[in-house]
Coordinates of C-alpha atoms in Angstrom, one line a residue:
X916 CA 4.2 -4.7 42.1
X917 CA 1.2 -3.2 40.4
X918 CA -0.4 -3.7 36.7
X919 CA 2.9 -4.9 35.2
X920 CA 3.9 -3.8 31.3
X921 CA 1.5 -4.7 29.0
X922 CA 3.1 -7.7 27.1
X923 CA 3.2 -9.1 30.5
X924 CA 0.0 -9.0 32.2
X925 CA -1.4 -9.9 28.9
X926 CA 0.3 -13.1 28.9
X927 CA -2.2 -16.0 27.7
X928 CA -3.7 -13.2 26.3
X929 CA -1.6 -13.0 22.8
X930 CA -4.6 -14.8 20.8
X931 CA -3.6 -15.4 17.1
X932 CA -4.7 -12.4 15.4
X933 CA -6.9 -15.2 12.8
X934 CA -8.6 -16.4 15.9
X935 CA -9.8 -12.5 17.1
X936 CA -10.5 -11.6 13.8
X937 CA -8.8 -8.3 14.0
X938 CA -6.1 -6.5 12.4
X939 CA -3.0 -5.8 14.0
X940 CA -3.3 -2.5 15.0
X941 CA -6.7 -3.2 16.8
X942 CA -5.3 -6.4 18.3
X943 CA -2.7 -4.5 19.7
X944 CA -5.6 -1.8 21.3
X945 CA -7.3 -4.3 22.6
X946 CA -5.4 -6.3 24.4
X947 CA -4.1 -4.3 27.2
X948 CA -7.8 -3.1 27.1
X949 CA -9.2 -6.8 28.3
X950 CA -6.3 -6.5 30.6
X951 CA -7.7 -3.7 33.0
X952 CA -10.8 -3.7 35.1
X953 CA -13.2 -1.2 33.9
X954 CA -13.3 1.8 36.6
X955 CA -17.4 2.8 36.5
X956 CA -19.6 0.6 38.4
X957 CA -23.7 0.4 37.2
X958 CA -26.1 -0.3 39.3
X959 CA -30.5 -0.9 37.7
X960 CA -33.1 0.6 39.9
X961 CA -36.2 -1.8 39.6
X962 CA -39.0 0.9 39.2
X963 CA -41.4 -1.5 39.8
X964 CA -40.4 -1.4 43.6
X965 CA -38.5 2.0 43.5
X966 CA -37.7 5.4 42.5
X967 CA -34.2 6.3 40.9
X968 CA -33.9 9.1 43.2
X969 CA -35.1 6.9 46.3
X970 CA -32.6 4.6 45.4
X971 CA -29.6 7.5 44.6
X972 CA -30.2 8.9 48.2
X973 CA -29.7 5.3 50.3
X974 CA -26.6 4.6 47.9
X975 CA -25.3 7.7 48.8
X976 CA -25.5 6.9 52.1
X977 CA -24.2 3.7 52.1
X978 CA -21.1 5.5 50.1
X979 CA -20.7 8.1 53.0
X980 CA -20.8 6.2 55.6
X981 CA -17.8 3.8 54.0
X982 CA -15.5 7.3 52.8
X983 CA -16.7 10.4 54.3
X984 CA -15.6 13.7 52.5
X985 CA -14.1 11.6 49.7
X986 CA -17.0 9.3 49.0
X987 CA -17.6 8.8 45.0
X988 CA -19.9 10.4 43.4
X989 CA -23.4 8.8 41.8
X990 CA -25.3 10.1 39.1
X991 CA -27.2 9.3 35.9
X992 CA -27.2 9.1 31.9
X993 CA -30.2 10.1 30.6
X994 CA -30.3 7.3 27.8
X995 CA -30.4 4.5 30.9
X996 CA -33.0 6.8 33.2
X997 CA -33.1 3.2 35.3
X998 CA -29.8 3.4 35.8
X999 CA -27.3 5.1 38.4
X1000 CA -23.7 5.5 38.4
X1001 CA -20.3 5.4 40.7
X1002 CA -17.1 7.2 39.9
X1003 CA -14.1 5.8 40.8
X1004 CA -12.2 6.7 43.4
X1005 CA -8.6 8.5 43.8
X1006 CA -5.8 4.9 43.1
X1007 CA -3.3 7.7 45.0
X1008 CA -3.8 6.0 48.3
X1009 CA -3.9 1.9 47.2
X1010 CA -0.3 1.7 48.3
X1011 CA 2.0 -1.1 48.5
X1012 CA 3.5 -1.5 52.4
X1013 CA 6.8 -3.7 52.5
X1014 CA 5.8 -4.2 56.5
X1015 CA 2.4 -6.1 55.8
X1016 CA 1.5 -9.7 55.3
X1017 CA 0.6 -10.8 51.4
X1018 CA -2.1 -12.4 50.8
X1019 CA -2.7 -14.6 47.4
X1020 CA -6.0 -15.2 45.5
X1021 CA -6.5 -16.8 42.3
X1022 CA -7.1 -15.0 39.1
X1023 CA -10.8 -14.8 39.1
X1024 CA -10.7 -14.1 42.3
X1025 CA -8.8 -11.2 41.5
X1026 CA -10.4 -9.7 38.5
X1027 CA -13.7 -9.7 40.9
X1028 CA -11.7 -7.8 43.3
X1029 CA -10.3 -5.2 40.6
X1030 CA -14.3 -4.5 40.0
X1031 CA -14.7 -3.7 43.5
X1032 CA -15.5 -7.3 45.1
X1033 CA -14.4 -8.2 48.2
X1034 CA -12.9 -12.0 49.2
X1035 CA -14.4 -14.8 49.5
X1036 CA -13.3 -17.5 51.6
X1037 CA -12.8 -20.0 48.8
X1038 CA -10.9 -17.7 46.7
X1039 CA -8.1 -17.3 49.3
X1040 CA -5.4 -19.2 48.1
X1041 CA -2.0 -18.6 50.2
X1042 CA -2.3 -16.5 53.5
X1043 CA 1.2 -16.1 56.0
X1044 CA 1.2 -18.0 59.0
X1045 CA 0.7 -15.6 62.2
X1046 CA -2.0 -13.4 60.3
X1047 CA -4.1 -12.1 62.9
X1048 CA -8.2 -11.1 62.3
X1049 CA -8.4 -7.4 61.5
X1050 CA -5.2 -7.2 60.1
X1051 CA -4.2 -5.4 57.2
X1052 CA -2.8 -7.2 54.4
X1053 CA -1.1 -6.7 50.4
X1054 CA -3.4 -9.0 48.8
X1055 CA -1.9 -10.2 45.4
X1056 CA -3.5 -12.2 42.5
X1057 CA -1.6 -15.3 41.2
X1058 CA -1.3 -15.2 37.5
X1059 CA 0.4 -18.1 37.0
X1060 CA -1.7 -20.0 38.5
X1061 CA 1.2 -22.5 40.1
X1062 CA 0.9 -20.8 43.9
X1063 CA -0.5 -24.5 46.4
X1064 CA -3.8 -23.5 48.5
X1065 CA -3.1 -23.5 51.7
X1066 CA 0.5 -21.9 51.5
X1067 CA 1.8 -20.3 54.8
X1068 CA 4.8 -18.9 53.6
X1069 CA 5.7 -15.9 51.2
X1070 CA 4.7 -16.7 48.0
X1071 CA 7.8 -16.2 45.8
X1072 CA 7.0 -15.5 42.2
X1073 CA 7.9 -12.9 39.6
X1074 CA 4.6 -13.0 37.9
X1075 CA 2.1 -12.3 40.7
X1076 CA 0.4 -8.7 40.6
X1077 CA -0.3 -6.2 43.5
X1078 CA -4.4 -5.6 43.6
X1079 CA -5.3 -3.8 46.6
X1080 CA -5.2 -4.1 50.5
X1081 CA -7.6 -5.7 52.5
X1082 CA -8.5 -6.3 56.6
X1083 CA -8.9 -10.0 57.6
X1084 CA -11.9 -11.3 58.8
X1085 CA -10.8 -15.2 58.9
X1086 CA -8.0 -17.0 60.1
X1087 CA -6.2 -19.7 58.7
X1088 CA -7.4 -22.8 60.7
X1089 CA -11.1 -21.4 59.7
X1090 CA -10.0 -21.0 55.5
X1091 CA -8.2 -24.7 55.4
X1092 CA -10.3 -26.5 57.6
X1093 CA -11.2 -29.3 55.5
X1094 CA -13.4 -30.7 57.6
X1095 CA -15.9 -27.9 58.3
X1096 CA -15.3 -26.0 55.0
X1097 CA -16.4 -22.0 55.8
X1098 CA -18.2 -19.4 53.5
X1099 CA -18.3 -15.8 53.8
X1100 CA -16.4 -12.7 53.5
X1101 CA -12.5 -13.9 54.6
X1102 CA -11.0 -10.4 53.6
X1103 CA -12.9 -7.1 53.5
X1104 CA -11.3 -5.4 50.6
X1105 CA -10.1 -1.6 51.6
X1106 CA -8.6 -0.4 48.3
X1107 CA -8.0 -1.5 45.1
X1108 CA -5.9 -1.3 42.5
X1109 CA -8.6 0.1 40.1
X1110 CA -10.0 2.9 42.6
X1111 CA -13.7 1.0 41.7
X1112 CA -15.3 1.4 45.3
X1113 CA -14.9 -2.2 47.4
X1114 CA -18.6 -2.1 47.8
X1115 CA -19.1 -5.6 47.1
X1116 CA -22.4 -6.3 45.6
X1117 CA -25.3 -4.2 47.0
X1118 CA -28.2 -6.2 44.8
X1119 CA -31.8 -6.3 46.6
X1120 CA -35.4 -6.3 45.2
X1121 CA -34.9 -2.8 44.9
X1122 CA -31.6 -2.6 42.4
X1123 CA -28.9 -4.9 40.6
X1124 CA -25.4 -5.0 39.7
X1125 CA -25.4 -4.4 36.0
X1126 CA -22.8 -3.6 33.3
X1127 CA -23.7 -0.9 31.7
X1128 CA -23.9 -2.4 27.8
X1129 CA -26.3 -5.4 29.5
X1130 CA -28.7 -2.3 30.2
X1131 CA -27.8 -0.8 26.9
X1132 CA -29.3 -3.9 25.1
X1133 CA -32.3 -4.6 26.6
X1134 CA -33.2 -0.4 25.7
X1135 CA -32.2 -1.4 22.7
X1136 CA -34.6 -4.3 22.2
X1137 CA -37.4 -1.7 23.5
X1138 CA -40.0 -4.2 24.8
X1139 CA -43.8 -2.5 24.8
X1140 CA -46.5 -3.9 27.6
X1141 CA -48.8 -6.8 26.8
X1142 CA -46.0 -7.7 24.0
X1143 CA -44.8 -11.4 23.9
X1144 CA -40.9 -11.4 24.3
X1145 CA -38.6 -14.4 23.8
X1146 CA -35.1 -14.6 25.8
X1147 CA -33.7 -17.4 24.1
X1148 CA -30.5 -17.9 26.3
X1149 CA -31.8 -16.2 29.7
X1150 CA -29.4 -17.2 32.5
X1151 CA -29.0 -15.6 34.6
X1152 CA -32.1 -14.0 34.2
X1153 CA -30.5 -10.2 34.5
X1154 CA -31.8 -9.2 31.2
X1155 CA -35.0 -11.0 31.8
X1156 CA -35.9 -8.9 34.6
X1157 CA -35.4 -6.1 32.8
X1158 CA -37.4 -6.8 30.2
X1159 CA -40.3 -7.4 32.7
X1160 CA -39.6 -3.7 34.1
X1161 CA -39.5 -1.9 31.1
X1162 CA -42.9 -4.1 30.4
X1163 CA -44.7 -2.8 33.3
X1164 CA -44.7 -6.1 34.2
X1165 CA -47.5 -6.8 31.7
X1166 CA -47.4 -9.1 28.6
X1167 CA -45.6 -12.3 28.4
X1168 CA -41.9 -13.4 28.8
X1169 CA -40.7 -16.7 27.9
X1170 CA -37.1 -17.2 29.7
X1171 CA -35.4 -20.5 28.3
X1172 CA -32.3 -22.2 29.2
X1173 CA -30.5 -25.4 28.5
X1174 CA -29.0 -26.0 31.9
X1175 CA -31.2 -27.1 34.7
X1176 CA -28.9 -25.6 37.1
X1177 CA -29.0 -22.2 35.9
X1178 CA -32.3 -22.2 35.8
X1179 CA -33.2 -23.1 39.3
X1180 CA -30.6 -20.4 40.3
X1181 CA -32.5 -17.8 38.3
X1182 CA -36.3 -18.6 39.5
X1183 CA -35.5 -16.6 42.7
X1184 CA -34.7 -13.3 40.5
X1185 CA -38.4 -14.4 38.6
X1186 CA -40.4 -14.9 41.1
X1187 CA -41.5 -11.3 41.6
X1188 CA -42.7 -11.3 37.5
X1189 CA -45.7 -12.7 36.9
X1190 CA -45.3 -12.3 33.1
X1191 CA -41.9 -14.3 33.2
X1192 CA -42.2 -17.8 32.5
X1193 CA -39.1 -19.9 32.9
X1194 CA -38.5 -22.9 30.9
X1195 CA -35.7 -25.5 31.0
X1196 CA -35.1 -25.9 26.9
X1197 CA -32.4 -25.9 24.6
X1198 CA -33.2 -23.2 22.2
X1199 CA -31.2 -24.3 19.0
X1200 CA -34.9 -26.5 19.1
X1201 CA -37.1 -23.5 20.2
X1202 CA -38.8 -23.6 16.9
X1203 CA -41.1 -26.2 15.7
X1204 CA -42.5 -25.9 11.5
X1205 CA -44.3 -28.6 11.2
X1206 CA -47.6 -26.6 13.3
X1207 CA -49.0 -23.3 13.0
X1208 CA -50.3 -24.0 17.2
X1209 CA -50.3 -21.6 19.7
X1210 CA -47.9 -22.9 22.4
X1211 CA -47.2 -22.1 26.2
X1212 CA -44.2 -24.1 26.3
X1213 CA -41.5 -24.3 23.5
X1214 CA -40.8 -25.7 21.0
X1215 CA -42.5 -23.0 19.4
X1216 CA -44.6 -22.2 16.2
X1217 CA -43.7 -19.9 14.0
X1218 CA -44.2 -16.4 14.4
X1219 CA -44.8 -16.6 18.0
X1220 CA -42.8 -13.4 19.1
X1221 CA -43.0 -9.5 19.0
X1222 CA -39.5 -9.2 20.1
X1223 CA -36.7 -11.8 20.4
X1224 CA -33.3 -11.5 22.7
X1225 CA -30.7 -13.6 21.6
X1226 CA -27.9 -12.8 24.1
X1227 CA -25.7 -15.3 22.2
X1228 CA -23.5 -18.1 24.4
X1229 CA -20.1 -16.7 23.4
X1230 CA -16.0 -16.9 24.1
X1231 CA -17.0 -14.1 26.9
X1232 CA -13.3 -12.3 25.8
X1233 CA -15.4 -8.7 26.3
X1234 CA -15.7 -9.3 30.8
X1235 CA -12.8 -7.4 32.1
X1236 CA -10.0 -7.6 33.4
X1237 CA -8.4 -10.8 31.6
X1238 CA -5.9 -11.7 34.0
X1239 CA -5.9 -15.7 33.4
X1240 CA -3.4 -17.1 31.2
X1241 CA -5.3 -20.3 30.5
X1242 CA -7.2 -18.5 27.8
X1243 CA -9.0 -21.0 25.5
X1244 CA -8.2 -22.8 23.0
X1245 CA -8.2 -22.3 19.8
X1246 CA -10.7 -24.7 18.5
X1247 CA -13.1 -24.0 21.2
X1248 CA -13.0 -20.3 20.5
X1249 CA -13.9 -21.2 17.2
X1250 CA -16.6 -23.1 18.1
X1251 CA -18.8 -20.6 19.0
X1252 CA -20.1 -19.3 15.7
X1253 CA -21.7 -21.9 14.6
X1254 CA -23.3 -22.1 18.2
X1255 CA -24.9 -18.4 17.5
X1256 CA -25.7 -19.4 13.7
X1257 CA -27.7 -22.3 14.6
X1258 CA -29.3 -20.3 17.3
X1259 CA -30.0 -17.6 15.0
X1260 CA -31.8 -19.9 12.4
X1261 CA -34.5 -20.7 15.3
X1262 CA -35.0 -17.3 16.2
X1263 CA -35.6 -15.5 13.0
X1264 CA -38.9 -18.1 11.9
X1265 CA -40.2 -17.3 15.5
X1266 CA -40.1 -13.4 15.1
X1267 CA -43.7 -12.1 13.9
X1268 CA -43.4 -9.7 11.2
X1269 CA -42.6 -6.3 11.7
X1270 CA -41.1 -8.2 15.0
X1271 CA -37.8 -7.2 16.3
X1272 CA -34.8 -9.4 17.1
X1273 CA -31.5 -8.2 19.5
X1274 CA -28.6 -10.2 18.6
X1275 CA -25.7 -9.2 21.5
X1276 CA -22.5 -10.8 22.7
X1277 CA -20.1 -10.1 26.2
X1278 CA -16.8 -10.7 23.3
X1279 CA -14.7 -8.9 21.0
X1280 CA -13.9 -11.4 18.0
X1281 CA -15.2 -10.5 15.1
X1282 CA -16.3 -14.2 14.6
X1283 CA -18.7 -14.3 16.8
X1284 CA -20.0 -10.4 16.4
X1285 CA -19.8 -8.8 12.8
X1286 CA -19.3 -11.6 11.1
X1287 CA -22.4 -13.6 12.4
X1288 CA -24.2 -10.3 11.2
X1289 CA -23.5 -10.0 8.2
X1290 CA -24.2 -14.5 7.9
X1291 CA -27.5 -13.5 9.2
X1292 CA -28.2 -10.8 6.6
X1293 CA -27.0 -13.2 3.6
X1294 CA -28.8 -15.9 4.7
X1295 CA -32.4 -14.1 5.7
X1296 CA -33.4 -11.7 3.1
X1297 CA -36.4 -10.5 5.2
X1298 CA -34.0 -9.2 8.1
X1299 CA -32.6 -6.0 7.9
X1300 CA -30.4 -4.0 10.0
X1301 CA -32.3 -0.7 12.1
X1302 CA -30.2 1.6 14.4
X1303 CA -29.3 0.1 17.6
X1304 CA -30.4 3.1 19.8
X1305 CA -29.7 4.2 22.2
X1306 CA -26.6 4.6 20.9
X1307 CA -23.5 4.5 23.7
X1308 CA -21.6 2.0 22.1
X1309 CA -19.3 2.3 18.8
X1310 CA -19.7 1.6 15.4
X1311 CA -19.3 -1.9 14.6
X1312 CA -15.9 -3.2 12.5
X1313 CA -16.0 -3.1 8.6
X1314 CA -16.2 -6.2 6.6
X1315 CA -16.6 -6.1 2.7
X1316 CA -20.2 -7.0 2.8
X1317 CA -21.2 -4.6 5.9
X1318 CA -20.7 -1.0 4.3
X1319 CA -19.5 1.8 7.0
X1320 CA -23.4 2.7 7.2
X1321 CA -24.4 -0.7 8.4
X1322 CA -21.3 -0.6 11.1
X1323 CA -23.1 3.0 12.4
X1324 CA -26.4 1.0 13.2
X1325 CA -24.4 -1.8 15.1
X1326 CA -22.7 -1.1 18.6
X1327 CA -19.6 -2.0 19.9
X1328 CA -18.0 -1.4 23.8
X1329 CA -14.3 -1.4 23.6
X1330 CA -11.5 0.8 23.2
X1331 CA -12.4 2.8 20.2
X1332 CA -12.0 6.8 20.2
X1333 CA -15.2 6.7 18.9
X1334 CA -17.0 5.6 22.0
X1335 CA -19.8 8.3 22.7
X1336 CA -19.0 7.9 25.7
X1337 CA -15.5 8.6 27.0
X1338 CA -15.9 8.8 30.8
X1339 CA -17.8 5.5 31.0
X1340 CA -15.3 2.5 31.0
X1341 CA -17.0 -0.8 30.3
X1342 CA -16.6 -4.7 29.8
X1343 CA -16.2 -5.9 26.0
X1344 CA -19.9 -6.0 24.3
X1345 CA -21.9 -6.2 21.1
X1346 CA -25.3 -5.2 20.3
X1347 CA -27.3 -5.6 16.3
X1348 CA -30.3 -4.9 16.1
X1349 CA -32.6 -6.4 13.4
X1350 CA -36.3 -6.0 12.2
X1351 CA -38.0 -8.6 10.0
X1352 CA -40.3 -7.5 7.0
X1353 CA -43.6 -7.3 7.1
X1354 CA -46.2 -9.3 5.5

């Protein structure tokens, strides 16, 4: 009933080991890895508006008021002084009760839950007929992904997984309603599987919901004020913000994206930054040789940029848990690299000398992380590698052309013994930093 046995719950999950990129001993680490939810939840003050310690007092609070005596504890890492906290809390008391209702949700649904989410109406997939509002209910995820929407009956499959316990807040006749579809919380999560406090997501003005390696690499890109920054793929605008923070809000940001969608769902998070400009574009055409211009709107010439994140469109294998089994297929997997390569052949004309560019990725393949590296070093003498600091992360993986003291200046989140970090479970990540030669 709970995290099944590892070949199991990592079924869709058994990549070839040529499409990862990895050995077998470190496929074999990593997959039951992607499997579980990570058990720390970040949360990033915006000084701008607030004080960490403000902040660390109402989240306490809030914490307090939701457990008592056994509320989690917050605190800080002194490499991420914008950054707070939350331990996980005892998994002793997410039983399973034979007596209660189940209720089904699909896997993404599911993996939001595990990181301390509650449910959303749209996510509910099966709930028992005679389920009354406030009731508590088993609330399972559906990995197979054959359970009907709608269902009013015990879902009977083998391959479903146990994920918490939950109180309902909507009824059937409100969830299946065709004609006046609903929104909203449907099931206030209790417990969880994980222990990660059901908080849901507390984001204001004054802090955000933030995996910890997404902080990581911003600090690592160490944007100065009155500097002019380029985030090449910006949606949704997370990193952005925190650029514009650590900026004082002073210099300028160009924020580009190729979907008009996501950018219109970002401008709310932007509209507090006056240095942030936001620009529908498709940045594998950001830069523009033929003109040495000055530009407030890309294509860009070149040299336009002190500092350059390139927070690379990727197979996203690194967000934790993995509990789909539709996991994609190998030719679209493989189609990323050359994505990031062509991205990575605008940036580096557009970075000033002396300028620095982040390179960072939310997967684990090699393909898209070391390997597009150590491309990137072949290909542009005048790059080199500099330490990604500060450094919370591993080394990267070794390849014959990246020597093991090249690997120590990259980062890597996943389930190395190396991590500096032991108590601090994250989501898959990659971080290189590189700085272009002066003139």
């Amino acid at each position: 009933m709970f995290y099944p046995k590892t070949p199991f719950y990592g079924k869709g999950l058994q990549l070839e080991t040529e499409i990862l990129k990895v050995n077998s001993g470190e496929l074999k680490k990593i997959l039951p890895w992607l499997c579980k939810a990570p058990r720390t939840t970040t949360y990033r003050i915006n000084t701008l508006r607030t004080s960490v310690a403000d902040y660390k007092v109402k989240l306490e609070a809030k914490l307090i008021a939701l457990y008592g005596p056994k509320a989690p504890r917050v605190y800080g890492l002194k490499d991420l002084p914008e950054m707070l906290c939350i331990s996980p809390l005892d998994t002793t008391e997410n039983k399973y009760d034979d007596c209660r209702k189940e209720l089904i949700v699909d896997t993404s649904c599911g993996a939001a839950v595990l990181r301390g989410a509650h449910i959303y109406a749209p996510g509910v997939l099966a709930m028992e007929s005679g389920t009354q509002l406030q009731e508590l209910v088993n609330v399972f995820a559906d990995l197979p992904g054959k359970c009907k929407r709608g269902t009013a009956t015990r879902y009977d499959c083998d391959e479903k997984i146990f994920i918490g316990v939950g109180q309902v807040l909507m009824q059937r006749h409100q969830l299946y309603n065709k004609e006046q579809p609903v929104s909203g919380i449907a099931v206030r999560m209790l417990t969880n599987l994980t222990g990660v406090p059901t908080l849901g997501d507390l984001s204001d003005a004054d802090a955000l919901l933030q995996n910890l390696p997404s902080m990581v690499c911003v600090r690592v890109l160490d944007p100065q004020p009155g500097e002019r920054v380029l985030d090449m793929c910006a949606a949704p605008g997370n990193k952005t913000t925190h650029i514009a923070e650590l900026m004082g809000n002073r210099g300028t940001i160009i924020a580009m994206d190729n979907s008009a969608s996501r950018v219109r769902s970002m401008t709310g998070k932007l509209v507090n930054y006056s240095c942030i400009e936001a620009h529908l574009f498709d940045a594998t055409k950001a830069w523009d040789g033929s003109t040495d211009r000055d530009s407030t709107a890309p294509p860009f010439a070149s040299s336009s940029f002190d500092r350059i994140l390139l927070d690379a469109p990727c197979s996203g294998l690194g967000n934790r848990p993995q509990l789909c089994c539709n996991i994609k297929q190998s030719k679209v997997l493989q189609s990323y690299p050359h994505i990031q390569r062509n991205l990575l052949s605008q940036a580096v004309p557009l970075l000033r000398p002396g300028g620095t560019l982040v390179y960072s990725t939310c997967t684990v393949t090699e393909a898209e992380c070391e390997e597009i590296v150590s491309w990137a070093l072949r290909k542009y003498p005048q790059l080199q590698l500099v330490d990604a600091m500060p450094k919370l992360g591993s080394p990267g993986l070794p390849l014959p052309d990246l020597d093991a003291a090249q690997c120590d200046l990259l980062q890597r989140f996943g389930p190395s013994h190396d991590n500096r970090l032991q108590n601090l479970d994250t989501v898959g990540f990659f971080i290189a930093k590189l700085q272009r030669a002066s003139a």
